[in-house]
Amino acid sequence: MVDAMLRGWRAQQSARGLQEGTVAPRERLVRSFIEFSNEYPWNWLPGHVEEWTLWMTSEKHLAPSTIRGYQTDLRLFSEYLCDVRYGWAAACEERFGAGVHPVPICHEWNTIVHLNDYEGDPEARPFTRAELQRFLDYADEQVERAVRAKRKGALAAYRDATLFKVMYGWGLRRTETSKLDVVDWGRNPKAPEFGRYGMLHVRYGKAVRGQPPRRRNVASVMGWAVEAVSDYVEHLRPKFGFDEHSALWLTERGGRVKPAEINARFVTYRDALKLPKALSPHSLRHSWVTHLTEAGVDRLFIQQAVGHRCDTSTAIYTHVSSDFMNTALRNALTPALGQPASDRKDA
C-alpha cells in the first residue's frame, strides 16, 4: 500500500512538471518518516510530527529553514493522501477496517512558521572593500609564487584567481560559476568596450522548488574583471590542453571544476589571510550587491542581475557602509529641510 501511495504521489508531481531532483528526495523523506514514527501513513497522527521535529531540532541540530522544508514536503504527501479525489482513505478502510485512513498531520500549531525573510547565519556578511582587495591580491600572489617555484599548480592557481574575480565581478553563486561554459559570454551592444565579454548568460541559476534552473543575463559592469576573464580565456585556458571541452573552468585532468573544489580553495585562502570564518564564497556575491548599491546603481538592475524574484531578497544581501547611509540620509533630508545646517548663516 505504501509503495502504491508513493507511486501515485510521484505521478502527481511529475504531472505538475517537477524534476526528479525534487521528487526523489521527497520520497526518501517520507520513507524516513515512516521509519522514525514506526507507523504506516494511515496510522500517522500530529504527535508523530511533533516528536520528529523535536528530534531534528535537539539531536540533529538542523536549521529552522531546513526543518520547515521537510515539514512542507511531508505536508504535501499528507494532503495528497487525504484528498478524496485520489481515494486513498476509502482504499485504506477497505483494506484495514472502518476508521483506519490517513488524516492531516501537519498544521500551523505543530510546524515552523516562516516569519522572517532571512533565516541564515547572522554572522554571514559581505567582504569589506579592504578584505576583498586582500583576498584577490593573495590569489594573484599564489600564481606568482607557483611560477617562481616552477610548481605544477601555476595554471590551477591562475584559474582560481580568475574564478574568484568572476564570482565577485558578476555576483555569482558557486554552482553557477562551476557550470559556466566559454560560450556563455556574449556581446552587449550597450557596452561595446567590453567586446565579447559584455554579457554573461547564466544558464544554471538557482531553481524554484522542483522547477528547472532559472536562466538570466548579467551585464558586465567592472572593466578590470572583464580584462581578467578575457586574459584567462584567450591565453591561459588553452594551456590546459582540452580545447574540445566546453567548460570555462578546467581541471588539469580535463574535467570541470566542481563547487566543492571552489569552496576548498576559498577556505584555504581565507584561513591563510586569517580573515573571519563568517566569510564564504557566497560573500563575494553579497559584496557585489553591496558595492553596487553603494555606488548608486539602480536597485532593479541589481535585483534582475542576481536573479531575485522580489526586492526583499536583494535587500537581505545589502550591507551598505555607514558612509553610504549617511550620504543617503543627507540626500533625503536636504529636500525636506532645505539647506544643510552647516551652510546656514545662523548655524
C-alpha positions as a printed NumPy array, in Angstrom:
array([[  0.   ,   0.   ,   0.   ],
       [  2.82 ,   2.42 ,   0.879],
       [  4.563,   1.742,  -2.441],
       [  1.308,   2.365,  -4.294],
       [  0.805,   5.641,  -2.435],
       [  4.301,   6.825,  -3.294],
       [  3.895,   5.823,  -6.944],
       [  0.687,   7.823,  -7.106],
       [  2.314,  10.844,  -5.462],
       [  5.244,  10.586,  -7.863],
       [  2.828,  10.588, -10.809],
       [  1.031,  13.639,  -9.43 ],
       [  4.29 ,  15.564,  -9.03 ],
       [  5.511,  14.548, -12.466],
       [  2.236,  15.79 , -13.951],
       [  2.983,  19.167, -12.349],
       [  6.333,  19.272, -14.139],
       [  8.51 ,  18.751, -11.058],
       [ 12.009,  17.413, -11.667],
       [ 13.416,  14.078, -10.475],
       [ 15.837,  16.004,  -8.283],
       [ 12.829,  17.194,  -6.262],
       [ 10.608,  14.113,  -6.402],
       [ 13.201,  11.54 ,  -5.309],
       [ 14.326,  13.366,  -2.119],
       [ 10.691,  13.852,  -1.126],
       [ 10.08 ,  10.131,  -1.454],
       [ 13.146,   9.382,   0.676],
       [ 11.878,  11.832,   3.286],
       [  8.51 ,  10.054,   3.52 ],
       [ 10.206,   6.68 ,   3.919],
       [ 12.478,   8.076,   6.638],
       [  9.448,   9.463,   8.475],
       [  7.786,   6.036,   8.299],
       [ 10.925,   4.558,   9.833],
       [ 11.096,   7.235,  12.54 ],
       [  7.436,   7.   ,  13.544],
       [  7.333,   3.217,  13.154],
       [  3.847,   3.676,  11.743],
       [  2.292,   3.491,   8.295],
       [  0.736,   6.643,   6.78 ],
       [ -2.811,   5.558,   7.65 ],
       [ -1.818,   5.496,  11.325],
       [  0.07 ,   8.802,  11.415],
       [ -1.016,  11.458,  13.942],
       [  0.051,  15.093,  14.528],
       [  2.013,  13.934,  17.57 ],
       [  4.374,  11.994,  15.31 ],
       [  5.279,  15.236,  13.527],
       [  5.965,  16.963,  16.832],
       [  8.263,  14.148,  18.003],
       [ 10.054,  14.18 ,  14.643],
       [ 10.524,  17.953,  14.76 ],
       [ 11.886,  17.787,  18.308],
       [ 14.366,  15.097,  17.213],
       [ 15.572,  17.181,  14.261],
       [ 15.927,  20.243,  16.476],
       [ 17.524,  18.826,  19.623],
       [ 19.527,  15.889,  18.257],
       [ 20.216,  16.655,  14.598],
       [ 20.549,  20.414,  15.228],
       [ 19.094,  21.27 ,  11.832],
       [ 18.382,  24.863,  10.845],
       [ 14.752,  26.047,  11.17 ],
       [ 14.563,  26.639,   7.42 ],
       [ 15.68 ,  23.048,   6.75 ],
       [ 13.156,  21.597,   9.181],
       [ 10.383,  23.713,   7.702],
       [ 11.286,  22.429,   4.243],
       [ 10.987,  18.836,   5.47 ],
       [  7.672,  19.617,   7.152],
       [  6.394,  21.166,   3.932],
       [  7.271,  18.059,   1.922],
       [  5.571,  15.83 ,   4.491],
       [  2.509,  18.088,   4.459],
       [  2.273,  17.766,   0.675],
       [  2.283,  13.976,   0.917],
       [ -0.288,  14.038,   3.729],
       [ -2.573,  16.372,   1.752],
       [ -2.282,  14.101,  -1.276],
       [ -3.356,  11.062,   0.774],
       [ -6.282,  12.929,   2.36 ],
       [ -7.584,  14.299,  -0.944],
       [-10.814,  12.366,  -1.634],
       [-10.159,  12.645,  -5.374],
       [ -7.386,  10.073,  -5.079],
       [ -9.37 ,   7.588,  -2.997],
       [ -6.698,   6.557,  -0.52 ],
       [ -8.964,   6.935,   2.533],
       [-11.52 ,   4.575,   1.029],
       [ -8.799,   2.131,  -0.045],
       [ -7.325,   2.033,   3.474],
       [-10.717,   1.492,   5.134],
       [-11.454,  -1.31 ,   2.71 ],
       [ -8.098,  -2.949,   3.419],
       [ -7.599,  -2.265,   7.14 ],
       [-11.081,  -1.669,   8.557],
       [-13.527,   1.15 ,   9.203],
       [-11.969,   4.334,  10.561],
       [ -8.432,   3.407,   9.517],
       [ -7.345,   6.007,   6.991],
       [ -4.866,   8.904,   6.569],
       [ -5.59 ,  12.17 ,   8.407],
       [ -3.922,  15.603,   8.134],
       [ -0.87 ,  15.67 ,  10.39 ],
       [  0.874,  18.996,   9.614],
       [ -0.86 ,  22.086,  10.951],
       [  0.06 ,  25.659,  11.845],
       [  0.269,  24.732,  15.501],
       [  2.835,  21.906,  15.087],
       [  5.089,  23.181,  12.269],
       [  7.583,  26.019,  11.96 ],
       [  6.082,  29.23 ,  10.63 ],
       [  8.041,  31.38 ,   8.188],
       [  8.153,  34.735,   9.98 ],
       [ 11.43 ,  36.245,   8.78 ],
       [ 12.7  ,  36.974,   5.267],
       [ 16.178,  35.845,   6.287],
       [ 16.872,  32.823,   8.476],
       [ 20.503,  32.175,   7.649],
       [ 23.549,  32.555,   9.842],
       [ 23.537,  36.096,  11.289],
       [ 27.344,  36.046,  11.107],
       [ 27.241,  35.841,   7.301],
       [ 28.264,  39.107,   5.665],
       [ 29.985,  40.513,   2.581],
       [ 33.668,  41.382,   2.338],
       [ 34.696,  44.877,   3.237],
       [ 36.494,  46.539,   0.344],
       [ 39.803,  46.137,   2.149],
       [ 39.19 ,  42.431,   2.815],
       [ 38.192,  41.846,  -0.778],
       [ 41.345,  43.535,  -2.066],
       [ 43.499,  41.434,   0.279],
       [ 41.772,  38.238,  -0.819],
       [ 42.091,  38.877,  -4.556],
       [ 45.683,  40.08 ,  -4.175],
       [ 46.549,  36.925,  -2.256],
       [ 45.024,  34.777,  -5.018],
       [ 47.221,  36.573,  -7.566],
       [ 50.27 ,  36.102,  -5.355],
       [ 49.757,  32.339,  -5.379],
       [ 50.172,  32.392,  -9.146],
       [ 53.423,  34.326,  -8.895],
       [ 54.755,  32.001,  -6.188],
       [ 53.938,  28.912,  -8.222],
       [ 55.639,  30.365, -11.297],
       [ 58.773,  31.327,  -9.351],
       [ 58.929,  27.886,  -7.743],
       [ 58.193,  26.266, -11.121],
       [ 55.417,  24.286,  -9.482],
       [ 52.864,  22.321, -11.475],
       [ 49.93 ,  24.167,  -9.865],
       [ 50.557,  27.529, -11.525],
       [ 47.787,  27.031, -14.09 ],
       [ 45.276,  25.987, -11.432],
       [ 46.244,  28.937,  -9.235],
       [ 45.754,  31.36 , -12.134],
       [ 42.411,  29.74 , -12.953],
       [ 41.211,  30.054,  -9.365],
       [ 42.344,  33.662,  -9.071],
       [ 40.287,  34.474, -12.172],
       [ 37.364,  32.358, -10.959],
       [ 37.054,  34.368,  -7.736],
       [ 37.198,  37.607,  -9.705],
       [ 34.335,  36.369, -11.894],
       [ 32.26 ,  35.329,  -8.865],
       [ 32.599,  38.838,  -7.48 ],
       [ 32.542,  40.698, -10.81 ],
       [ 29.187,  39.209, -11.846],
       [ 27.657,  38.347,  -8.438],
       [ 27.559,  34.573,  -8.967],
       [ 26.866,  31.564,  -6.77 ],
       [ 29.311,  28.644,  -6.598],
       [ 27.232,  26.257,  -8.703],
       [ 26.504,  28.932, -11.298],
       [ 30.229,  29.636, -11.542],
       [ 31.181,  25.972, -11.784],
       [ 28.781,  25.322, -14.664],
       [ 29.814,  28.253, -16.839],
       [ 30.903,  27.458, -20.382],
       [ 33.079,  29.586, -22.641],
       [ 30.111,  30.188, -24.957],
       [ 28.133,  31.769, -22.122],
       [ 29.908,  35.08 , -22.759],
       [ 28.444,  37.423, -25.331],
       [ 28.494,  40.986, -26.575],
       [ 26.4  ,  43.778, -25.146],
       [ 25.617,  46.449, -27.758],
       [ 25.224,  48.985, -24.948],
       [ 28.774,  48.28 , -23.727],
       [ 30.889,  47.702, -26.863],
       [ 34.073,  48.477, -24.922],
       [ 33.807,  45.042, -23.262],
       [ 33.858,  43.165, -26.583],
       [ 32.699,  39.56 , -26.394],
       [ 32.564,  39.748, -22.599],
       [ 29.861,  42.395, -22.28 ],
       [ 27.148,  39.977, -21.157],
       [ 27.2  ,  36.73 , -19.198],
       [ 24.412,  34.202, -19.775],
       [ 23.879,  32.245, -16.536],
       [ 22.132,  29.006, -17.511],
       [ 22.145,  27.244, -14.151],
       [ 20.646,  29.805, -11.81 ],
       [ 19.053,  28.706,  -8.559],
       [ 15.792,  26.923,  -9.291],
       [ 12.449,  27.478,  -7.642],
       [ 11.482,  24.345,  -5.726],
       [ 11.009,  21.48 ,  -8.17 ],
       [ 11.492,  23.542, -11.32 ],
       [ 14.372,  23.611, -13.848],
       [ 17.281,  26.021, -13.26 ],
       [ 16.406,  29.632, -13.968],
       [ 18.348,  31.481, -16.64 ],
       [ 19.354,  35.113, -16.554],
       [ 21.692,  37.553, -18.265],
       [ 24.179,  39.549, -16.194],
       [ 25.645,  42.672, -17.776],
       [ 29.349,  43.318, -17.231],
       [ 29.97 ,  46.43 , -15.144],
       [ 33.574,  46.069, -13.942],
       [ 36.209,  46.619, -16.601],
       [ 39.044,  45.068, -14.563],
       [ 37.02 ,  41.836, -14.184],
       [ 36.407,  41.732, -17.939],
       [ 40.14 ,  42.103, -18.543],
       [ 40.857,  39.245, -16.141],
       [ 38.459,  36.763, -17.738],
       [ 39.481,  37.814, -21.247],
       [ 43.138,  37.152, -20.467],
       [ 42.283,  33.781, -18.911],
       [ 40.117,  32.562, -21.798],
       [ 42.403,  33.726, -24.57 ],
       [ 45.827,  32.994, -23.093],
       [ 45.634,  30.692, -20.063],
       [ 42.777,  28.295, -20.684],
       [ 44.298,  26.881, -23.922],
       [ 47.344,  25.759, -21.909],
       [ 45.206,  23.151, -20.147],
       [ 45.145,  21.324, -23.481],
       [ 41.443,  20.461, -23.653],
       [ 40.132,  22.816, -26.326],
       [ 37.234,  20.496, -27.135],
       [ 35.837,  20.796, -23.599],
       [ 33.096,  23.394, -23.189],
       [ 33.731,  24.26 , -19.522],
       [ 35.134,  27.658, -18.667],
       [ 36.975,  26.355, -15.611],
       [ 39.01 ,  23.256, -16.469],
       [ 40.967,  20.956, -14.194],
       [ 44.416,  19.752, -15.15 ],
       [ 42.856,  16.368, -15.975],
       [ 40.325,  17.815, -18.351],
       [ 37.301,  17.883, -16.067],
       [ 35.075,  20.697, -14.881],
       [ 35.876,  22.406, -11.576],
       [ 33.213,  21.443,  -9.015],
       [ 31.556,  23.661,  -6.384],
       [ 33.26 ,  21.723,  -3.581],
       [ 36.661,  22.486,  -5.113],
       [ 35.796,  26.181,  -5.289],
       [ 34.852,  26.107,  -1.616],
       [ 38.038,  24.266,  -0.621],
       [ 40.326,  26.769,  -2.39 ],
       [ 38.371,  29.689,  -0.94 ],
       [ 38.707,  28.367,   2.616],
       [ 42.445,  27.809,   2.118],
       [ 42.978,  31.418,   1.04 ],
       [ 40.65 ,  32.865,   3.674],
       [ 42.297,  30.995,   6.518],
       [ 45.799,  31.822,   5.273],
       [ 44.863,  35.509,   5.478],
       [ 43.203,  34.972,   8.879],
       [ 40.006,  36.533,   7.592],
       [ 36.769,  35.906,   9.555],
       [ 35.31 ,  32.434,   9.092],
       [ 31.935,  34.089,   8.533],
       [ 33.169,  34.868,   5.011],
       [ 32.273,  32.239,   2.417],
       [ 32.258,  32.064,  -1.395],
       [ 28.713,  33.411,  -1.213],
       [ 30.125,  36.534,   0.458],
       [ 31.585,  37.501,  -2.927],
       [ 28.043,  37.644,  -4.303],
       [ 26.889,  39.654,  -1.272],
       [ 29.776,  42.04 ,  -1.829],
       [ 28.798,  42.648,  -5.464],
       [ 25.274,  43.634,  -4.411],
       [ 26.513,  45.832,  -1.579],
       [ 29.211,  47.617,  -3.545],
       [ 26.928,  48.352,  -6.492],
       [ 24.309,  49.665,  -4.088],
       [ 26.901,  51.941,  -2.511],
       [ 27.836,  53.127,  -5.998],
       [ 24.234,  54.209,  -6.585],
       [ 23.341,  51.553,  -9.179],
       [ 19.597,  51.15 ,  -9.72 ],
       [ 18.089,  48.572,  -7.349],
       [ 16.013,  46.892, -10.075],
       [ 19.147,  46.385, -12.192],
       [ 20.853,  44.655,  -9.262],
       [ 17.78 ,  42.556,  -8.457],
       [ 17.482,  41.222, -12.01 ],
       [ 21.22 ,  40.65 , -12.327],
       [ 21.382,  38.415,  -9.251],
       [ 18.189,  36.572, -10.23 ],
       [ 15.937,  37.535,  -7.326],
       [ 12.191,  37.416,  -7.924],
       [ 11.47 ,  40.136,  -5.379],
       [ 13.315,  43.13 ,  -3.982],
       [ 13.163,  41.864,  -0.395],
       [ 15.613,  39.103,  -1.279],
       [ 18.047,  41.653,  -2.683],
       [ 17.616,  43.82 ,   0.426],
       [ 18.8  ,  40.911,   2.597],
       [ 22.041,  40.846,   0.606],
       [ 22.679,  44.555,   1.078],
       [ 25.098,  45.635,   3.808],
       [ 25.852,  49.208,   2.864],
       [ 28.567,  51.153,   4.638],
       [ 27.907,  53.913,   7.165],
       [ 29.278,  56.475,   4.702],
       [ 26.713,  55.433,   2.125],
       [ 23.916,  55.509,   4.699],
       [ 24.925,  58.995,   5.819],
       [ 25.018,  60.229,   2.218],
       [ 21.6  ,  58.717,   1.559],
       [ 20.276,  60.325,   4.728],
       [ 21.628,  63.733,   3.691],
       [ 20.064,  63.372,   0.235],
       [ 16.728,  62.536,   1.857],
       [ 16.815,  65.343,   4.392],
       [ 18.036,  68.186,   2.198],
       [ 14.899,  68.427,   0.002],
       [ 12.714,  68.257,   3.093],
       [ 14.632,  70.683,   5.311],
       [ 16.311,  72.83 ,   2.716],
       [ 19.906,  73.979,   3.046],
       [ 22.168,  71.847,   5.283],
       [ 22.664,  73.35 ,   8.735],
       [ 26.418,  73.791,   8.166],
       [ 25.712,  76.124,   5.214],
       [ 23.276,  78.399,   7.013],
       [ 24.457,  81.827,   8.184],
       [ 22.86 ,  81.362,  11.591],
       [ 24.428,  77.938,  12.137]])
